[in-house]
C-alpha cells in the first residue's frame, strides 16, 4: 500500500505570507489521482485540488497544487484568516490513503 | 444542489451493533461513488471504503475489511455503514462523501456533516 507523508506537521505563519505544504508518496503515483483537502475544526473536509493541480469549483486562486511522481505541493500564495486549518493530501486510485495532515496555524 | 445528510449521533456499548446512514439528494444517486471516512478524536482522516450505488460493488481499505459493512438502498438514495460488534476504539466521527465527478479517478467533493459514534461501557 502506498504511504503519503506530509510535511511539516505544523506550519506557523502570519496572514499574508506564503504557505508551502508537501506531500510525498512512497511510490510513484499518477498526478491524476492526487487531491488536497482543507478541514477546519468541527467541519467536514473540503476538496481544494484534484488531479494534483486543478482547483475544485469555488476554490480561490490563491490555492495552487503542483508536483509529479512522488512529490506534490500545495501552495497558498497569501494566507487569509480563513485559511488557517488542517490540510490533507489523498490518493484516490486503487489506493485511497490520506496523508497525516499539516496544520497551518497563526504565528 | 448536491447534499449528503447523515444520521444523528449515536452512543452504544461495546459489542453492540450499529448502522448509520447517509442520504443523498440533488443528483442521480446511482451514478456516483460514495465513500466513508473515519476521524478518531483529535486525529487525521482514514479511508474506510467506497461503494457504487448502481450495483452495490464495494471496495474496502485493508484496515477496515471485515470490520465494517458498507451498503446502499438505492430506492431511497441512502448509503449505510454498519458494525456487528462495536469496540471502544470505534469511537470517532464518520463522514460519508460523494465523488466530485463520476469517474473512478475523481476524489470526494461533497461531504456529509458527519456522524459521531461513541462506544462506551
PDB file of C-alpha atoms in Angstrom:
ATOM      1  CA  UNK A   1       0.000   0.000   0.000  1.00  0.00           C
ATOM      2  CA  UNK A   2       1.248   3.470  -0.885  1.00  0.00           C
ATOM      3  CA  UNK A   3       2.009   5.734   2.079  1.00  0.00           C
ATOM      4  CA  UNK A   4       1.648   9.514   1.875  1.00  0.00           C
ATOM      5  CA  UNK A   5       3.878  11.572   4.179  1.00  0.00           C
ATOM      6  CA  UNK A   6       3.049  15.235   4.692  1.00  0.00           C
ATOM      7  CA  UNK A   7       5.447  17.853   5.953  1.00  0.00           C
ATOM      8  CA  UNK A   8       5.771  19.862   8.013  1.00  0.00           C
ATOM      9  CA  UNK A   9       3.424  18.640  10.710  1.00  0.00           C
ATOM     10  CA  UNK A  10       2.672  22.216  11.717  1.00  0.00           C
ATOM     11  CA  UNK A  11       3.326  25.428   9.817  1.00  0.00           C
ATOM     12  CA  UNK A  12       3.236  28.688  11.808  1.00  0.00           C
ATOM     13  CA  UNK A  13       2.796  31.709   9.574  1.00  0.00           C
ATOM     14  CA  UNK A  14       1.310  35.186   9.654  1.00  0.00           C
ATOM     15  CA  UNK A  15      -1.620  36.278   7.486  1.00  0.00           C
ATOM     16  CA  UNK A  16      -0.423  37.489   4.099  1.00  0.00           C
ATOM     17  CA  UNK A  17       2.513  35.064   3.993  1.00  0.00           C
ATOM     18  CA  UNK A  18       3.027  32.240   1.541  1.00  0.00           C
ATOM     19  CA  UNK A  19       2.433  28.673   2.736  1.00  0.00           C
ATOM     20  CA  UNK A  20       4.083  25.677   1.093  1.00  0.00           C
ATOM     21  CA  UNK A  21       2.860  22.213   2.116  1.00  0.00           C
ATOM     22  CA  UNK A  22       4.490  18.988   0.966  1.00  0.00           C
ATOM     23  CA  UNK A  23       3.049  15.530   0.299  1.00  0.00           C
ATOM     24  CA  UNK A  24       5.452  12.717  -0.548  1.00  0.00           C
ATOM     25  CA  UNK A  25       4.347   9.290  -1.789  1.00  0.00           C
ATOM     26  CA  UNK A  26       6.225   6.067  -1.027  1.00  0.00           C
ATOM     27  CA  UNK A  27       5.934   5.043  -4.687  1.00  0.00           C
ATOM     28  CA  UNK A  28       5.473   6.911  -7.943  1.00  0.00           C
ATOM     29  CA  UNK A  29       1.831   7.842  -8.455  1.00  0.00           C
ATOM     30  CA  UNK A  30      -0.131   9.377 -11.279  1.00  0.00           C
ATOM     31  CA  UNK A  31      -0.910  13.099 -10.954  1.00  0.00           C
ATOM     32  CA  UNK A  32      -4.485  12.211 -11.866  1.00  0.00           C
ATOM     33  CA  UNK A  33      -5.024  10.603  -8.501  1.00  0.00           C
ATOM     34  CA  UNK A  34      -3.707  13.230  -6.063  1.00  0.00           C
ATOM     35  CA  UNK A  35      -6.058  15.563  -4.208  1.00  0.00           C
ATOM     36  CA  UNK A  36      -5.825  18.128  -1.410  1.00  0.00           C
ATOM     37  CA  UNK A  37      -8.467  18.878   1.224  1.00  0.00           C
ATOM     38  CA  UNK A  38      -8.904  21.560   3.867  1.00  0.00           C
ATOM     39  CA  UNK A  39     -10.524  20.828   7.208  1.00  0.00           C
ATOM     40  CA  UNK A  40     -11.484  23.406   9.802  1.00  0.00           C
ATOM     41  CA  UNK A  41     -12.382  22.463  13.413  1.00  0.00           C
ATOM     42  CA  UNK A  42     -15.839  20.972  13.688  1.00  0.00           C
ATOM     43  CA  UNK A  43     -16.321  20.844   9.913  1.00  0.00           C
ATOM     44  CA  UNK A  44     -16.190  18.198   7.231  1.00  0.00           C
ATOM     45  CA  UNK A  45     -13.223  18.279   4.845  1.00  0.00           C
ATOM     46  CA  UNK A  46     -13.469  20.422   1.719  1.00  0.00           C
ATOM     47  CA  UNK A  47     -11.943  19.459  -1.610  1.00  0.00           C
ATOM     48  CA  UNK A  48      -9.447  22.077  -2.792  1.00  0.00           C
ATOM     49  CA  UNK A  49      -7.356  20.478  -5.538  1.00  0.00           C
ATOM     50  CA  UNK A  50      -7.730  17.357  -7.685  1.00  0.00           C
ATOM     51  CA  UNK A  51      -5.550  15.886 -10.398  1.00  0.00           C
ATOM     52  CA  UNK A  52      -2.636  17.422  -8.460  1.00  0.00           C
ATOM     53  CA  UNK A  53      -3.227  20.921  -9.874  1.00  0.00           C
ATOM     54  CA  UNK A  54      -6.898  21.530 -10.757  1.00  0.00           C
ATOM     55  CA  UNK A  55      -8.899  23.697  -8.389  1.00  0.00           C
ATOM     56  CA  UNK A  56     -12.343  22.468  -7.367  1.00  0.00           C
ATOM     57  CA  UNK A  57     -15.334  24.719  -8.007  1.00  0.00           C
ATOM     58  CA  UNK A  58     -15.327  27.854  -5.874  1.00  0.00           C
ATOM     59  CA  UNK A  59     -11.760  27.495  -4.598  1.00  0.00           C
ATOM     60  CA  UNK A  60      -9.868  30.820  -4.631  1.00  0.00           C
ATOM     61  CA  UNK A  61      -6.900  31.091  -6.972  1.00  0.00           C
ATOM     62  CA  UNK A  62      -4.536  31.720  -4.073  1.00  0.00           C
ATOM     63  CA  UNK A  63      -4.611  27.925  -3.690  1.00  0.00           C
ATOM     64  CA  UNK A  64      -2.484  26.024  -6.186  1.00  0.00           C
ATOM     65  CA  UNK A  65      -1.211  22.477  -6.489  1.00  0.00           C
ATOM     66  CA  UNK A  66       1.829  21.132  -8.279  1.00  0.00           C
ATOM     67  CA  UNK A  67       4.146  18.165  -8.455  1.00  0.00           C
ATOM     68  CA  UNK A  68       4.558  14.775 -10.047  1.00  0.00           C
ATOM     69  CA  UNK A  69       5.973  11.325  -9.410  1.00  0.00           C
ATOM     70  CA  UNK A  70       6.361  11.112  -5.644  1.00  0.00           C
ATOM     71  CA  UNK A  71       6.486  14.797  -4.637  1.00  0.00           C
ATOM     72  CA  UNK A  72       3.481  17.087  -4.555  1.00  0.00           C
ATOM     73  CA  UNK A  73       2.965  20.583  -3.182  1.00  0.00           C
ATOM     74  CA  UNK A  74       0.034  22.709  -2.095  1.00  0.00           C
ATOM     75  CA  UNK A  75       0.790  26.419  -2.118  1.00  0.00           C
ATOM     76  CA  UNK A  76      -1.311  29.156  -0.565  1.00  0.00           C
ATOM     77  CA  UNK A  77       0.062  32.349  -2.072  1.00  0.00           C
ATOM     78  CA  UNK A  78      -1.138  34.788   0.594  1.00  0.00           C
ATOM     79  CA  UNK A  79      -2.707  33.422   3.731  1.00  0.00           C
ATOM     80  CA  UNK A  80      -6.131  34.793   4.606  1.00  0.00           C
ATOM     81  CA  UNK A  81      -7.518  34.440   8.152  1.00  0.00           C
ATOM     82  CA  UNK A  82      -9.926  31.725   6.972  1.00  0.00           C
ATOM     83  CA  UNK A  83      -7.061  29.591   5.593  1.00  0.00           C
ATOM     84  CA  UNK A  84      -5.755  28.567   8.996  1.00  0.00           C
ATOM     85  CA  UNK A  85      -6.797  24.924   9.114  1.00  0.00           C
ATOM     86  CA  UNK A  86      -5.535  21.380   8.631  1.00  0.00           C
ATOM     87  CA  UNK A  87      -4.681  20.242   5.110  1.00  0.00           C
ATOM     88  CA  UNK A  88      -4.652  16.645   3.880  1.00  0.00           C
ATOM     89  CA  UNK A  89      -3.420  15.100   0.666  1.00  0.00           C
ATOM     90  CA  UNK A  90      -5.070  11.931  -0.635  1.00  0.00           C
ATOM     91  CA  UNK A  91      -4.577   9.334  -3.320  1.00  0.00           C
ATOM     92  CA  UNK A  92      -7.802   8.156  -4.926  1.00  0.00           C
ATOM     93  CA  UNK A  93      -6.879   5.452  -7.389  1.00  0.00           C
ATOM     94  CA  UNK A  94      -6.758   1.804  -6.369  1.00  0.00           C
ATOM     95  CA  UNK A  95      -5.328   3.072  -3.072  1.00  0.00           C
ATOM     96  CA  UNK A  96      -7.259   5.873  -1.357  1.00  0.00           C
ATOM     97  CA  UNK A  97      -4.957   6.650   1.531  1.00  0.00           C
ATOM     98  CA  UNK A  98      -4.706  10.062   3.212  1.00  0.00           C
ATOM     99  CA  UNK A  99      -1.591  11.802   4.420  1.00  0.00           C
ATOM    100  CA  UNK A 100      -1.443  12.518   8.140  1.00  0.00           C
ATOM    101  CA  UNK A 101      -2.160  16.226   7.674  1.00  0.00           C
ATOM    102  CA  UNK A 102      -0.400  19.581   8.022  1.00  0.00           C
ATOM    103  CA  UNK A 103      -1.781  22.135  10.432  1.00  0.00           C
ATOM    104  CA  UNK A 104      -1.399  25.747   9.308  1.00  0.00           C
ATOM    105  CA  UNK A 105      -1.592  27.934  12.392  1.00  0.00           C
ATOM    106  CA  UNK A 106      -1.388  31.651  13.027  1.00  0.00           C
ATOM    107  CA  UNK A 107       2.047  32.792  14.119  1.00  0.00           C
TER     108      UNK A 107
ATOM    109  CA  UNK B   1     -27.802  21.311  -5.009  1.00  0.00           C
ATOM    110  CA  UNK B   2     -25.928  18.153  -4.042  1.00  0.00           C
ATOM    111  CA  UNK B   3     -26.480  17.262  -0.389  1.00  0.00           C
ATOM    112  CA  UNK B   4     -25.476  14.370   1.816  1.00  0.00           C
ATOM    113  CA  UNK B   5     -27.338  14.230   5.106  1.00  0.00           C
ATOM    114  CA  UNK B   6     -26.107  11.802   7.730  1.00  0.00           C
ATOM    115  CA  UNK B   7     -27.972  10.293  10.646  1.00  0.00           C
ATOM    116  CA  UNK B   8     -27.509  11.682  14.133  1.00  0.00           C
ATOM    117  CA  UNK B   9     -25.005  10.969  16.857  1.00  0.00           C
ATOM    118  CA  UNK B  10     -25.074   7.517  18.453  1.00  0.00           C
ATOM    119  CA  UNK B  11     -23.968   6.115  21.801  1.00  0.00           C
ATOM    120  CA  UNK B  12     -23.538   2.366  22.106  1.00  0.00           C
ATOM    121  CA  UNK B  13     -21.944  -0.172  24.425  1.00  0.00           C
ATOM    122  CA  UNK B  14     -19.074  -2.437  23.358  1.00  0.00           C
ATOM    123  CA  UNK B  15     -20.323  -5.485  21.484  1.00  0.00           C
ATOM    124  CA  UNK B  16     -23.495  -3.798  20.251  1.00  0.00           C
ATOM    125  CA  UNK B  17     -24.378  -3.383  16.597  1.00  0.00           C
ATOM    126  CA  UNK B  18     -24.971  -0.118  14.770  1.00  0.00           C
ATOM    127  CA  UNK B  19     -25.960   1.112  11.322  1.00  0.00           C
ATOM    128  CA  UNK B  20     -25.549   4.775  10.371  1.00  0.00           C
ATOM    129  CA  UNK B  21     -26.904   6.352   7.212  1.00  0.00           C
ATOM    130  CA  UNK B  22     -26.120   8.921   4.558  1.00  0.00           C
ATOM    131  CA  UNK B  23     -28.928  10.183   2.311  1.00  0.00           C
ATOM    132  CA  UNK B  24     -28.022  11.784  -0.987  1.00  0.00           C
ATOM    133  CA  UNK B  25     -30.128  14.330  -2.831  1.00  0.00           C
ATOM    134  CA  UNK B  26     -29.806  16.786  -5.706  1.00  0.00           C
ATOM    135  CA  UNK B  27     -28.202  14.307  -8.115  1.00  0.00           C
ATOM    136  CA  UNK B  28     -28.663  10.848  -9.654  1.00  0.00           C
ATOM    137  CA  UNK B  29     -27.712   8.654  -6.706  1.00  0.00           C
ATOM    138  CA  UNK B  30     -26.718   5.591  -8.709  1.00  0.00           C
ATOM    139  CA  UNK B  31     -24.068   7.290 -10.853  1.00  0.00           C
ATOM    140  CA  UNK B  32     -21.512   8.497  -8.289  1.00  0.00           C
ATOM    141  CA  UNK B  33     -19.357   6.538  -5.865  1.00  0.00           C
ATOM    142  CA  UNK B  34     -19.957   7.153  -2.162  1.00  0.00           C
ATOM    143  CA  UNK B  35     -17.182   6.639   0.343  1.00  0.00           C
ATOM    144  CA  UNK B  36     -16.828   6.548   4.123  1.00  0.00           C
ATOM    145  CA  UNK B  37     -14.057   8.204   6.139  1.00  0.00           C
ATOM    146  CA  UNK B  38     -13.231   7.819   9.834  1.00  0.00           C
ATOM    147  CA  UNK B  39     -11.767  10.528  12.022  1.00  0.00           C
ATOM    148  CA  UNK B  40     -10.871   9.487  15.538  1.00  0.00           C
ATOM    149  CA  UNK B  41     -10.820  12.208  18.210  1.00  0.00           C
ATOM    150  CA  UNK B  42      -8.021  14.676  17.515  1.00  0.00           C
ATOM    151  CA  UNK B  43      -6.662  12.560  14.669  1.00  0.00           C
ATOM    152  CA  UNK B  44      -6.474  12.598  10.883  1.00  0.00           C
ATOM    153  CA  UNK B  45      -8.690  11.220   8.142  1.00  0.00           C
ATOM    154  CA  UNK B  46      -8.784   7.490   7.411  1.00  0.00           C
ATOM    155  CA  UNK B  47     -10.254   5.995   4.262  1.00  0.00           C
ATOM    156  CA  UNK B  48     -12.649   3.134   5.038  1.00  0.00           C
ATOM    157  CA  UNK B  49     -14.206   2.099   1.747  1.00  0.00           C
ATOM    158  CA  UNK B  50     -16.288   3.008  -1.252  1.00  0.00           C
ATOM    159  CA  UNK B  51     -19.482   1.767  -2.905  1.00  0.00           C
ATOM    160  CA  UNK B  52     -21.009   2.148  -6.349  1.00  0.00           C
ATOM    161  CA  UNK B  53     -24.737   2.554  -5.650  1.00  0.00           C
ATOM    162  CA  UNK B  54     -25.686   1.315  -9.117  1.00  0.00           C
ATOM    163  CA  UNK B  55     -24.725  -2.298  -8.382  1.00  0.00           C
ATOM    164  CA  UNK B  56     -23.510  -2.146  -4.744  1.00  0.00           C
ATOM    165  CA  UNK B  57     -19.941  -3.057  -5.753  1.00  0.00           C
ATOM    166  CA  UNK B  58     -17.874  -2.274  -2.672  1.00  0.00           C
ATOM    167  CA  UNK B  59     -14.157  -1.872  -2.029  1.00  0.00           C
ATOM    168  CA  UNK B  60     -12.736  -1.690   1.471  1.00  0.00           C
ATOM    169  CA  UNK B  61      -9.477  -0.331   2.793  1.00  0.00           C
ATOM    170  CA  UNK B  62      -7.419  -3.280   4.092  1.00  0.00           C
ATOM    171  CA  UNK B  63      -7.566  -1.690   7.555  1.00  0.00           C
ATOM    172  CA  UNK B  64     -11.374  -1.900   7.604  1.00  0.00           C
ATOM    173  CA  UNK B  65     -12.042  -5.079   5.609  1.00  0.00           C
ATOM    174  CA  UNK B  66     -14.075  -7.414   7.795  1.00  0.00           C
ATOM    175  CA  UNK B  67     -14.579  -4.745  10.473  1.00  0.00           C
ATOM    176  CA  UNK B  68     -17.467  -2.841   8.883  1.00  0.00           C
ATOM    177  CA  UNK B  69     -20.051  -3.308   6.142  1.00  0.00           C
ATOM    178  CA  UNK B  70     -20.895  -0.661   3.572  1.00  0.00           C
ATOM    179  CA  UNK B  71     -24.199  -0.950   1.739  1.00  0.00           C
ATOM    180  CA  UNK B  72     -26.830   1.088  -0.095  1.00  0.00           C
ATOM    181  CA  UNK B  73     -30.567   1.164  -0.617  1.00  0.00           C
ATOM    182  CA  UNK B  74     -30.854   2.892  -3.963  1.00  0.00           C
ATOM    183  CA  UNK B  75     -34.642   3.008  -3.700  1.00  0.00           C
ATOM    184  CA  UNK B  76     -34.251   5.660  -1.005  1.00  0.00           C
ATOM    185  CA  UNK B  77     -30.891   7.152  -2.123  1.00  0.00           C
ATOM    186  CA  UNK B  78     -29.203   6.106   1.086  1.00  0.00           C
ATOM    187  CA  UNK B  79     -25.827   4.604   1.898  1.00  0.00           C
ATOM    188  CA  UNK B  80     -25.033   2.821   5.144  1.00  0.00           C
ATOM    189  CA  UNK B  81     -22.085   1.957   7.353  1.00  0.00           C
ATOM    190  CA  UNK B  82     -22.617  -0.775   9.897  1.00  0.00           C
ATOM    191  CA  UNK B  83     -20.876  -2.667  12.657  1.00  0.00           C
ATOM    192  CA  UNK B  84     -21.875  -6.017  14.153  1.00  0.00           C
ATOM    193  CA  UNK B  85     -19.769  -5.763  17.299  1.00  0.00           C
ATOM    194  CA  UNK B  86     -18.589  -2.307  18.287  1.00  0.00           C
ATOM    195  CA  UNK B  87     -15.376  -1.695  20.202  1.00  0.00           C
ATOM    196  CA  UNK B  88     -14.350   1.343  22.225  1.00  0.00           C
ATOM    197  CA  UNK B  89     -11.776   2.030  19.502  1.00  0.00           C
ATOM    198  CA  UNK B  90     -14.649   2.618  17.032  1.00  0.00           C
ATOM    199  CA  UNK B  91     -15.375   5.897  18.817  1.00  0.00           C
ATOM    200  CA  UNK B  92     -14.961   8.507  16.093  1.00  0.00           C
ATOM    201  CA  UNK B  93     -16.615  10.898  13.689  1.00  0.00           C
ATOM    202  CA  UNK B  94     -17.674   9.156  10.491  1.00  0.00           C
ATOM    203  CA  UNK B  95     -18.142  11.060   7.252  1.00  0.00           C
ATOM    204  CA  UNK B  96     -19.773   9.954   4.047  1.00  0.00           C
ATOM    205  CA  UNK B  97     -18.712  11.662   0.857  1.00  0.00           C
ATOM    206  CA  UNK B  98     -19.595  11.622  -2.832  1.00  0.00           C
ATOM    207  CA  UNK B  99     -17.246  11.849  -5.735  1.00  0.00           C
ATOM    208  CA  UNK B 100     -16.663  15.286  -7.220  1.00  0.00           C
ATOM    209  CA  UNK B 101     -17.250  13.821 -10.708  1.00  0.00           C
ATOM    210  CA  UNK B 102     -18.432  10.431 -11.935  1.00  0.00           C
ATOM    211  CA  UNK B 103     -15.165   8.761 -12.778  1.00  0.00           C
ATOM    212  CA  UNK B 104     -13.254   6.245 -10.682  1.00  0.00           C
ATOM    213  CA  UNK B 105     -10.358   8.719 -10.696  1.00  0.00           C
ATOM    214  CA  UNK B 106     -12.359  11.505  -9.032  1.00  0.00           C
ATOM    215  CA  UNK B 107     -11.814  12.441  -5.375  1.00  0.00           C
ATOM    216  CA  UNK B 108     -14.568  13.088  -2.856  1.00  0.00           C
ATOM    217  CA  UNK B 109     -16.025  16.515  -3.484  1.00  0.00           C
ATOM    218  CA  UNK B 110     -19.267  16.528  -1.479  1.00  0.00           C
ATOM    219  CA  UNK B 111     -19.328  15.590   2.183  1.00  0.00           C
ATOM    220  CA  UNK B 112     -21.944  14.821   4.782  1.00  0.00           C
ATOM    221  CA  UNK B 113     -21.941  16.655   8.092  1.00  0.00           C
ATOM    222  CA  UNK B 114     -20.528  13.660   9.945  1.00  0.00           C
ATOM    223  CA  UNK B 115     -21.987  11.201  12.463  1.00  0.00           C
ATOM    224  CA  UNK B 116     -20.341  10.981  15.875  1.00  0.00           C
ATOM    225  CA  UNK B 117     -20.266   7.435  17.219  1.00  0.00           C
ATOM    226  CA  UNK B 118     -19.376   6.936  20.865  1.00  0.00           C
ATOM    227  CA  UNK B 119     -18.763   3.439  22.202  1.00  0.00           C
ATOM    228  CA  UNK B 120     -18.503   3.254  25.954  1.00  0.00           C
ATOM    229  CA  UNK B 121     -19.498   0.898  28.715  1.00  0.00           C
TER     230      UNK B 121
END
